[in-house]
C-alpha cells in the first residue's frame, strides 16, 4: 500500500496551486488569476540525467519541501490526492518533479541558483494544461464555456469529429481504410506479448469487443478509468482492437493480442495537466511498455520535461509516440508541431486522408512519420460501440499499433531501434518531410 502524506485544511488559494489539486481546481484558479490561462500556476523541475535522487535531496534537505515520490506507490501508480500537503511530487523514472506554485515561490525553486551548473536541476518551467487532440477544449470545463474557448484558441488543440456510426456498410470491406493503407491485414503479427500503453481519457472496460483482453489500468486524474468521453476508447481501439470484430463491423484494431495499459491522464471532459500526463508517462515507462501512444498535447514550445521523459523511455526500451497537433488550416496556415510531439525524443505523427494527402488540420515542421487520421472508424463507449472521427489523435495509434507489431518481430526492436525501424519501413510519399516525415507507417 502506498504511503500517504498528511493532509491538513488549506485555503482555496493554496489548494489551487498545490501538488494534490485537481485539474478543475487549477482551471478555476487560472480564471481567478486572469492573464495566461494556459498555465496551471505550478512548476515542473527537470533534473539532469541520472540526477533525480540528488534532486530529491535538494528539494527536501536544501529547500525544506516535503516531497512525495511515485516510487512509494505500487508500480508507480501515483494518486495525486495522496500527496496531501507535500510541496513537491517526484517522477523518478523520468527525472521530473512537480512543485506547487506557492511552494516554488516560498522555497526559491524558481531562483537562478536552483539551476546552476553544479545543481541537479536542468530547468524549472511553468506547467501547462493539456487536452485530447480530438477534443474541442471549449467543452473541457462545463460551466465555464467562455473561458475554455479562450484556452482552445491559445492552445490550438481543436479537431474535427463525426456523428456516432451505427451503419458501417460504407466502411472498407474487411478492414478500415487506415489499416489497409498501413498494410495491417496481410501482416502475420498481432503484438502478442507486447505491452502497449494508451495515455488518454481512459477506456470503456466493458466494451463487448474487448471481452477477455488483458488490461492494466490506472487513473491519474482522480476519476475512474472508465471512459465517459470516448477519445481514449477510440484511440485504444485503433492501436489494440480486435482482429475479427463481430458481424459486419470491419477490422479497426492493429495489435489484437497486445497487453493493453490504459493510463487515464485526461478527465472525462478531455482535459488535464502536464503533471498528470507526465505521471502516466512515468508509469508506462516503469512498466516497460514497448509503445506508448499519446493523442494529446498543447500548442506550446518544446518542454524539457517531455524531452526528459522521451529520453528515459528510449533508455528503458520504450518508445513514446505523440500527435503533432491540429492547429493548422492548410494550405494557408500551417502551425508548428505542439508538445509533447515536438520534443526530439518523441515520435511526432501527422495525419493523412484516404487519398494520402496531408489532413488540412495537421501541424507541420517537426514531423517524423504519418498515419491515417481522417474519417477513422474505431471503438467507442457503450451503447454506441463505434464512431468515426478525424485528427492527428487518430493517426497516432496507427503508428503505435504498427510499432507493437514490429516489436513482436524481434526482441532487439525496442526504444531507439524500434523508432529507426518505423522510419526506415515507412512508405515514401511525394510530400515534404516537414508535413509527413518519413512517410506513411507500415506494418511488418
mmCIF file of N, CA and C in Angstrom, residues 175-234:
data_model
loop_
_atom_site.group_PDB
_atom_site.id
_atom_site.type_symbol
_atom_site.label_atom_id
_atom_site.label_comp_id
_atom_site.label_asym_id
_atom_site.label_seq_id
_atom_site.Cartn_x
_atom_site.Cartn_y
_atom_site.Cartn_z
ATOM 1 N N UNK A 175 -11.662 -4.408 -43.546
ATOM 2 C CA UNK A 175 -10.826 -3.593 -42.660
ATOM 3 C C UNK A 175 -11.037 -2.123 -42.988
ATOM 4 N N UNK A 176 -10.728 -1.271 -42.055
ATOM 5 C CA UNK A 176 -10.844 0.164 -42.296
ATOM 6 C C UNK A 176 -9.815 0.598 -43.338
ATOM 7 N N UNK A 177 -10.065 1.757 -43.928
ATOM 8 C CA UNK A 177 -9.122 2.235 -44.946
ATOM 9 C C UNK A 177 -7.746 2.479 -44.337
ATOM 10 N N UNK A 178 -7.728 2.896 -43.083
ATOM 11 C CA UNK A 178 -6.452 3.172 -42.430
ATOM 12 C C UNK A 178 -5.604 1.930 -42.259
ATOM 13 N N UNK A 179 -6.211 0.845 -41.793
ATOM 14 C CA UNK A 179 -5.466 -0.403 -41.618
ATOM 15 C C UNK A 179 -4.982 -0.938 -42.957
ATOM 16 N N UNK A 180 -5.830 -0.802 -43.986
ATOM 17 C CA UNK A 180 -5.424 -1.264 -45.317
ATOM 18 C C UNK A 180 -4.242 -0.461 -45.835
ATOM 19 N N UNK A 181 -4.276 0.862 -45.634
ATOM 20 C CA UNK A 181 -3.182 1.716 -46.100
ATOM 21 C C UNK A 181 -1.876 1.383 -45.396
ATOM 22 N N UNK A 182 -1.969 0.956 -44.133
ATOM 23 C CA UNK A 182 -0.772 0.606 -43.354
ATOM 24 C C UNK A 182 -0.371 -0.856 -43.539
ATOM 25 N N UNK A 183 -1.065 -1.571 -44.390
ATOM 26 C CA UNK A 183 -0.780 -2.979 -44.698
ATOM 27 C C UNK A 183 -0.860 -3.860 -43.447
ATOM 28 N N UNK A 184 -1.853 -3.576 -42.624
ATOM 29 C CA UNK A 184 -2.051 -4.384 -41.419
ATOM 30 C C UNK A 184 -2.715 -5.725 -41.713
ATOM 31 N N UNK A 185 -3.777 -5.786 -42.544
ATOM 32 C CA UNK A 185 -4.464 -7.071 -42.748
ATOM 33 C C UNK A 185 -3.566 -8.220 -43.204
ATOM 34 N N UNK A 186 -2.616 -8.019 -44.122
ATOM 35 C CA UNK A 186 -1.775 -9.160 -44.531
ATOM 36 C C UNK A 186 -0.639 -9.493 -43.570
ATOM 37 N N UNK A 187 -0.448 -8.688 -42.524
ATOM 38 C CA UNK A 187 0.648 -8.947 -41.588
ATOM 39 C C UNK A 187 0.401 -10.228 -40.797
ATOM 40 N N UNK A 188 1.466 -10.961 -40.517
ATOM 41 C CA UNK A 188 1.370 -12.197 -39.736
ATOM 42 C C UNK A 188 1.527 -11.930 -38.240
ATOM 43 N N UNK A 189 1.645 -10.672 -37.852
ATOM 44 C CA UNK A 189 1.898 -10.334 -36.453
ATOM 45 C C UNK A 189 0.670 -9.688 -35.813
ATOM 46 N N UNK A 190 0.528 -9.897 -34.500
ATOM 47 C CA UNK A 190 -0.640 -9.399 -33.776
ATOM 48 C C UNK A 190 -0.284 -8.750 -32.438
ATOM 49 N N UNK A 191 1.013 -8.478 -32.216
ATOM 50 C CA UNK A 191 1.512 -7.842 -30.986
ATOM 51 C C UNK A 191 1.395 -8.741 -29.765
ATOM 52 N N UNK A 192 1.303 -10.035 -29.973
ATOM 53 C CA UNK A 192 1.224 -10.961 -28.845
ATOM 54 C C UNK A 192 2.450 -10.802 -27.940
ATOM 55 N N UNK A 193 2.210 -10.606 -26.647
ATOM 56 C CA UNK A 193 3.300 -10.454 -25.693
ATOM 57 C C UNK A 193 3.873 -9.060 -25.591
ATOM 58 N N UNK A 194 3.351 -8.113 -26.350
ATOM 59 C CA UNK A 194 3.874 -6.741 -26.354
ATOM 60 C C UNK A 194 2.981 -5.837 -25.507
ATOM 61 N N UNK A 195 3.614 -5.045 -24.660
ATOM 62 C CA UNK A 195 2.885 -4.086 -23.827
ATOM 63 C C UNK A 195 2.713 -2.772 -24.590
ATOM 64 N N UNK A 196 1.462 -2.335 -24.705
ATOM 65 C CA UNK A 196 1.154 -1.070 -25.373
ATOM 66 C C UNK A 196 0.387 -0.184 -24.399
ATOM 67 N N UNK A 197 0.892 1.014 -24.163
ATOM 68 C CA UNK A 197 0.213 1.957 -23.272
ATOM 69 C C UNK A 197 -0.514 3.012 -24.093
ATOM 70 N N UNK A 198 -1.745 3.297 -23.701
ATOM 71 C CA UNK A 198 -2.520 4.375 -24.306
ATOM 72 C C UNK A 198 -2.838 5.369 -23.193
ATOM 73 N N UNK A 199 -2.256 6.558 -23.283
ATOM 74 C CA UNK A 199 -2.446 7.601 -22.276
ATOM 75 C C UNK A 199 -3.464 8.595 -22.808
ATOM 76 N N UNK A 200 -4.653 8.597 -22.223
ATOM 77 C CA UNK A 200 -5.765 9.324 -22.829
ATOM 78 C C UNK A 200 -6.861 9.548 -21.791
ATOM 79 N N UNK A 201 -8.124 9.462 -22.225
ATOM 80 C CA UNK A 201 -9.273 9.696 -21.342
ATOM 81 C C UNK A 201 -9.786 8.420 -20.691
ATOM 82 N N UNK A 202 -9.020 7.339 -20.764
ATOM 83 C CA UNK A 202 -9.450 6.073 -20.194
ATOM 84 C C UNK A 202 -9.963 5.128 -21.266
ATOM 85 N N UNK A 203 -10.803 4.175 -20.862
ATOM 86 C CA UNK A 203 -11.315 3.177 -21.802
ATOM 87 C C UNK A 203 -12.621 2.605 -21.268
ATOM 88 N N UNK A 204 -13.502 2.213 -22.183
ATOM 89 C CA UNK A 204 -14.729 1.514 -21.782
ATOM 90 C C UNK A 204 -14.374 0.058 -21.522
ATOM 91 N N UNK A 205 -14.105 -0.262 -20.262
ATOM 92 C CA UNK A 205 -13.622 -1.592 -19.898
ATOM 93 C C UNK A 205 -14.671 -2.677 -20.101
ATOM 94 N N UNK A 206 -15.923 -2.281 -20.320
ATOM 95 C CA UNK A 206 -16.967 -3.263 -20.576
ATOM 96 C C UNK A 206 -17.328 -3.390 -22.044
ATOM 97 N N UNK A 207 -16.511 -2.822 -22.922
ATOM 98 C CA UNK A 207 -16.798 -2.899 -24.360
ATOM 99 C C UNK A 207 -16.795 -4.365 -24.780
ATOM 100 N N UNK A 208 -17.897 -4.849 -25.386
ATOM 101 C CA UNK A 208 -18.003 -6.284 -25.696
ATOM 102 C C UNK A 208 -16.955 -6.803 -26.667
ATOM 103 N N UNK A 209 -16.395 -5.951 -27.505
ATOM 104 C CA UNK A 209 -15.411 -6.418 -28.479
ATOM 105 C C UNK A 209 -14.019 -6.573 -27.873
ATOM 106 N N UNK A 210 -13.890 -6.249 -26.576
ATOM 107 C CA UNK A 210 -12.614 -6.418 -25.872
ATOM 108 C C UNK A 210 -12.738 -7.422 -24.725
ATOM 109 N N UNK A 211 -13.804 -8.199 -24.744
ATOM 110 C CA UNK A 211 -14.013 -9.201 -23.697
ATOM 111 C C UNK A 211 -12.856 -10.199 -23.695
ATOM 112 N N UNK A 212 -12.332 -10.475 -22.510
ATOM 113 C CA UNK A 212 -11.245 -11.436 -22.379
ATOM 114 C C UNK A 212 -9.864 -10.873 -22.624
ATOM 115 N N UNK A 213 -9.760 -9.599 -22.980
ATOM 116 C CA UNK A 213 -8.450 -8.995 -23.224
ATOM 117 C C UNK A 213 -7.769 -8.656 -21.903
ATOM 118 N N UNK A 214 -6.438 -8.609 -21.939
ATOM 119 C CA UNK A 214 -5.645 -8.301 -20.752
ATOM 120 C C UNK A 214 -5.443 -6.794 -20.634
ATOM 121 N N UNK A 215 -5.927 -6.221 -19.526
ATOM 122 C CA UNK A 215 -5.788 -4.792 -19.273
ATOM 123 C C UNK A 215 -5.040 -4.545 -17.968
ATOM 124 N N UNK A 216 -4.169 -3.547 -17.975
ATOM 125 C CA UNK A 216 -3.594 -2.989 -16.759
ATOM 126 C C UNK A 216 -3.979 -1.517 -16.782
ATOM 127 N N UNK A 217 -4.612 -1.038 -15.730
ATOM 128 C CA UNK A 217 -5.150 0.319 -15.772
ATOM 129 C C UNK A 217 -4.749 1.146 -14.560
ATOM 130 N N UNK A 218 -4.743 2.452 -14.765
ATOM 131 C CA UNK A 218 -4.552 3.382 -13.652
ATOM 132 C C UNK A 218 -5.048 4.764 -14.068
ATOM 133 N N UNK A 219 -5.662 5.445 -13.128
ATOM 134 C CA UNK A 219 -6.120 6.810 -13.369
ATOM 135 C C UNK A 219 -5.247 7.786 -12.596
ATOM 136 N N UNK A 220 -4.856 8.862 -13.264
ATOM 137 C CA UNK A 220 -4.032 9.902 -12.651
ATOM 138 C C UNK A 220 -4.799 11.212 -12.501
ATOM 139 N N UNK A 221 -6.123 11.152 -12.691
ATOM 140 C CA UNK A 221 -6.925 12.380 -12.689
ATOM 141 C C UNK A 221 -7.999 12.401 -11.608
ATOM 142 N N UNK A 222 -8.003 11.430 -10.715
ATOM 143 C CA UNK A 222 -8.994 11.416 -9.651
ATOM 144 C C UNK A 222 -10.361 10.954 -10.086
ATOM 145 N N UNK A 223 -10.462 10.315 -11.244
ATOM 146 C CA UNK A 223 -11.707 9.741 -11.747
ATOM 147 C C UNK A 223 -11.470 8.275 -12.090
ATOM 148 N N UNK A 224 -12.530 7.453 -12.099
ATOM 149 C CA UNK A 224 -12.357 6.057 -12.520
ATOM 150 C C UNK A 224 -11.805 5.973 -13.937
ATOM 151 N N UNK A 225 -11.133 4.879 -14.242
ATOM 152 C CA UNK A 225 -10.550 4.686 -15.571
ATOM 153 C C UNK A 225 -11.627 4.638 -16.652
ATOM 154 N N UNK A 226 -12.830 4.211 -16.284
ATOM 155 C CA UNK A 226 -13.925 4.104 -17.247
ATOM 156 C C UNK A 226 -14.066 5.396 -18.052
ATOM 157 N N UNK A 227 -14.073 5.272 -19.361
ATOM 158 C CA UNK A 227 -14.074 6.406 -20.281
ATOM 159 C C UNK A 227 -15.492 6.908 -20.522
ATOM 160 N N UNK A 228 -15.793 8.095 -20.046
ATOM 161 C CA UNK A 228 -17.090 8.717 -20.290
ATOM 162 C C UNK A 228 -17.004 9.765 -21.390
ATOM 163 N N UNK A 229 -15.853 9.864 -21.994
ATOM 164 C CA UNK A 229 -15.637 10.852 -23.058
ATOM 165 C C UNK A 229 -15.676 10.201 -24.437
ATOM 166 N N UNK A 230 -14.874 9.172 -24.634
ATOM 167 C CA UNK A 230 -14.849 8.451 -25.905
ATOM 168 C C UNK A 230 -13.510 8.461 -26.603
ATOM 169 N N UNK A 231 -12.753 9.532 -26.427
ATOM 170 C CA UNK A 231 -11.482 9.692 -27.130
ATOM 171 C C UNK A 231 -10.520 8.548 -26.841
ATOM 172 N N UNK A 232 -10.374 8.191 -25.570
ATOM 173 C CA UNK A 232 -9.448 7.124 -25.202
ATOM 174 C C UNK A 232 -9.873 5.769 -25.722
ATOM 175 N N UNK A 233 -11.175 5.497 -25.702
ATOM 176 C CA UNK A 233 -11.682 4.227 -26.225
ATOM 177 C C UNK A 233 -11.420 4.130 -27.723
ATOM 178 N N UNK A 234 -11.541 5.245 -28.413
ATOM 179 C CA UNK A 234 -11.306 5.269 -29.866
ATOM 180 C C UNK A 234 -9.836 5.027 -30.197
#
